[in-house]
Amino acid sequence: MGKIIGIDLGTTNSCVAFVDNGEPQVIPNAEGSRTTPSVVSFSKDGERRVGSVAKRQGVTNPETTVFAIKRLMGLAFDAEPAQKHARVVPYRVVESTRGDAAVQIEDHQYSPPEISAMILDKMREVAESFDAQRSATIAAGKIAGLNVRRIINEPTAAALAYGFKEKEGKRVAVYDLGGGTFDISILEISNGVFSVKSTAGDTHLGGEDLDNALVEELARRFEDSSGINLREDRVALQRLKEQAEKAKHELSSSLSTEINLPFIAADESGPKHLETKLKRSELEILVSEIIDQTLGPCQQALDDAGVKREDIDEILLVGGQSRMPMVQSKVADFFGKQPHKGVNPDEVVAMGAALQGAALVGDVEEVLLLDVTPLSLGVETGGGVFYKLIPRNTTVPTRSKEIFTTSVDNQSFVPIHVLQGERDMAEDNKSLAKFELAPILPAPRGVPEIEVTFDIDADGVVNVSAKDLGTSREQNIRVVASSGLTEEDIERIIGEADAYKTSDQKRRDLAELRNAAEALLYTSERAVAECRELVPEEVIAQVEADVEALHVCIDEGDAIAIKDALETLELSAYKIAEAMYGNVDLDAPVESEAQSDS
């Protein structure tokens, strides 16, 4: 069996590591760098380049150089993050035949997973070339030549690298601000057990947004001085972006930097140069609001974990953007203590992944990793209500089951609609899958028992099954999300759930009221049909009138009217039972057949 490697597939840079003699080791690439740019470029003759070479080519061929592809993973083309990304990159972002976002290079389309696979393949090559004799990664995967043993989220991997040998109980906050995403996780570490208590974040917030803010500022300065708009020039835009990234890095260690871009544009008077000075304080003013957006998810994660800021023992910074002094300052102010600086934010994720991989094959002491699911999972029930089987921040692996039934007489199949989100109504959440349990035996509504089971494994893969307990017939489906379990930002979903909590509750109450009303209509109409000859006419007439009134209220959709009509029908329907059993002595002994014959 080949060695297990850990890979951090980052938005800006990627890193690969393995465990040697019980210690995680980052593998340098061919250029000697411990991280590799997550950039793929295509030459005119069809040659593909990945990493530093591709990044350098981006200056002269920006339209065929793809970077920050991770931001498009799992996004529909018309999603707001996809549209925003398309506005600030020089390459073309288009709609694929499947309706999701893709990259157009010349006459060929590439999906985000395809581009990511090219980067992963590059990381595999880095590992193999580092130590071919030791078979660092011989096992081949479907796309990148990797045998994936376990998927863990980045903050958890970082905590593994930090606390792998930690024996004392500690509560850790992992603040992960990378090139394209932000994550915050609260973990408890004790005696080799890593338990994720909560996770939150913003899947479309990262260093790229800071770069774009600085690009816009540089373009504005140049336009003010020359009257030329660089935003329409893709080559100039790429040069601005590279200079912005460089300036941002320099301002992490110095108070000011010079920006010089000769021959950035030209007009009838000749070539134009961009020459300006940028202070750290000016950059901080530009990006302060962007960094502040990370603090809301931090509070959300604390609330979900049921802890206070002062309960956190250590704060780990992960991701290259966390090197920025302003980020470190805001994190320190929020948690009331300085972040831990004993780990390299660019390498810690890959090292943690490598440690988990080594533990899986027994190369190092075993660790128990308890992760959580970031959003609630459930199914659609009658009236379009979202029924949660697994609440968000439930520790995985986990399993949950519930019994449901039919809503129509002689129903031949049961539709199962699997959803994810925090809203009360199914239509407001993300649809993950739909399937049918069929055929089921004909029966009156409410009689069949359909057991729905959700099973989430350690990688966050969801297996959903539906079983007819009467016939033991079963159907199941495996739900595998492409980039996290949602295509939208988790924090935005949670925020929407809070913002629409009152209106969603009213819609849910109305739906559940309709369900109760329809159930009562069903039993009342059956009772009238079966007992008409045994009950006084005035009772039957009253029930029929109340049934008609409830039908009208349901059609009109007024909750108060439905509730009043429901209560009225309940009272009149009881009269059928009273008429049927009113003269029967329920306490009298019932003779058996043998006794009556004697």
PDB file of N, CA, C and O in Angstrom, residues 28 50 60 93 95 143 230 244 345 383 554 577 590:
ATOM      1  N   PRO A  28       8.252  19.959  -0.583  1.00  0.00           N
ATOM      2  CA  PRO A  28       8.482  21.098  -1.490  1.00  0.00           C
ATOM      3  C   PRO A  28       8.284  20.670  -2.941  1.00  0.00           C
ATOM      4  O   PRO A  28       8.486  19.503  -3.297  1.00  0.00           O
ATOM      5  N   VAL A  50       0.714  24.028 -14.694  1.00  0.00           N
ATOM      6  CA  VAL A  50       0.102  24.178 -13.377  1.00  0.00           C
ATOM      7  C   VAL A  50       1.149  24.709 -12.400  1.00  0.00           C
ATOM      8  O   VAL A  50       2.314  24.299 -12.447  1.00  0.00           O
ATOM      9  N   THR A  60       1.063  37.592 -19.355  1.00  0.00           N
ATOM     10  CA  THR A  60       0.997  37.811 -20.803  1.00  0.00           C
ATOM     11  C   THR A  60      -0.219  37.152 -21.452  1.00  0.00           C
ATOM     12  O   THR A  60      -0.646  37.570 -22.525  1.00  0.00           O
ATOM     13  N   VAL A  93     -15.958  33.255 -17.630  1.00  0.00           N
ATOM     14  CA  VAL A  93     -16.805  32.344 -16.869  1.00  0.00           C
ATOM     15  C   VAL A  93     -18.144  32.250 -17.596  1.00  0.00           C
ATOM     16  O   VAL A  93     -18.802  33.263 -17.829  1.00  0.00           O
ATOM     17  N   GLU A  95     -21.803  29.635 -18.788  1.00  0.00           N
ATOM     18  CA  GLU A  95     -22.758  28.638 -18.322  1.00  0.00           C
ATOM     19  C   GLU A  95     -22.552  27.343 -19.107  1.00  0.00           C
ATOM     20  O   GLU A  95     -22.547  27.340 -20.335  1.00  0.00           O
ATOM     21  N   ILE A 143      -9.688  10.848 -10.840  1.00  0.00           N
ATOM     22  CA  ILE A 143      -9.328  12.055 -11.590  1.00  0.00           C
ATOM     23  C   ILE A 143      -7.861  12.398 -11.406  1.00  0.00           C
ATOM     24  O   ILE A 143      -7.131  12.553 -12.377  1.00  0.00           O
ATOM     25  N   LEU A 230      -8.640  51.278 -16.749  1.00  0.00           N
ATOM     26  CA  LEU A 230      -7.939  50.001 -16.931  1.00  0.00           C
ATOM     27  C   LEU A 230      -8.850  48.792 -16.730  1.00  0.00           C
ATOM     28  O   LEU A 230      -8.461  47.666 -17.042  1.00  0.00           O
ATOM     29  N   ALA A 244      -1.298  44.091  -6.901  1.00  0.00           N
ATOM     30  CA  ALA A 244      -2.090  44.253  -5.682  1.00  0.00           C
ATOM     31  C   ALA A 244      -1.758  43.154  -4.672  1.00  0.00           C
ATOM     32  O   ALA A 244      -1.583  43.417  -3.478  1.00  0.00           O
ATOM     33  N   PRO A 345       0.459  29.051   8.824  1.00  0.00           N
ATOM     34  CA  PRO A 345      -0.913  29.032   8.299  1.00  0.00           C
ATOM     35  C   PRO A 345      -1.029  28.486   6.885  1.00  0.00           C
ATOM     36  O   PRO A 345      -2.093  28.016   6.492  1.00  0.00           O
ATOM     37  N   GLY A 383     -47.790  19.588   2.722  1.00  0.00           N
ATOM     38  CA  GLY A 383     -47.924  21.036   2.752  1.00  0.00           C
ATOM     39  C   GLY A 383     -46.646  21.774   2.456  1.00  0.00           C
ATOM     40  O   GLY A 383     -46.568  22.982   2.652  1.00  0.00           O
ATOM     41  N   ILE A 554     -60.116  26.477   3.669  1.00  0.00           N
ATOM     42  CA  ILE A 554     -58.830  26.003   3.179  1.00  0.00           C
ATOM     43  C   ILE A 554     -58.507  26.649   1.836  1.00  0.00           C
ATOM     44  O   ILE A 554     -57.376  27.076   1.585  1.00  0.00           O
ATOM     45  N   ALA A 577     -69.978  10.132  16.927  1.00  0.00           N
ATOM     46  CA  ALA A 577     -69.576   9.100  17.882  1.00  0.00           C
ATOM     47  C   ALA A 577     -70.530   9.049  19.066  1.00  0.00           C
ATOM     48  O   ALA A 577     -70.888   7.963  19.547  1.00  0.00           O
ATOM     49  N   VAL A 590     -68.636  -8.135  28.103  1.00  0.00           N
ATOM     50  CA  VAL A 590     -68.914  -8.619  26.755  1.00  0.00           C
ATOM     51  C   VAL A 590     -68.779 -10.132  26.762  1.00  0.00           C
ATOM     52  O   VAL A 590     -67.730 -10.676  27.123  1.00  0.00           O
TER      53      VAL A 590
END
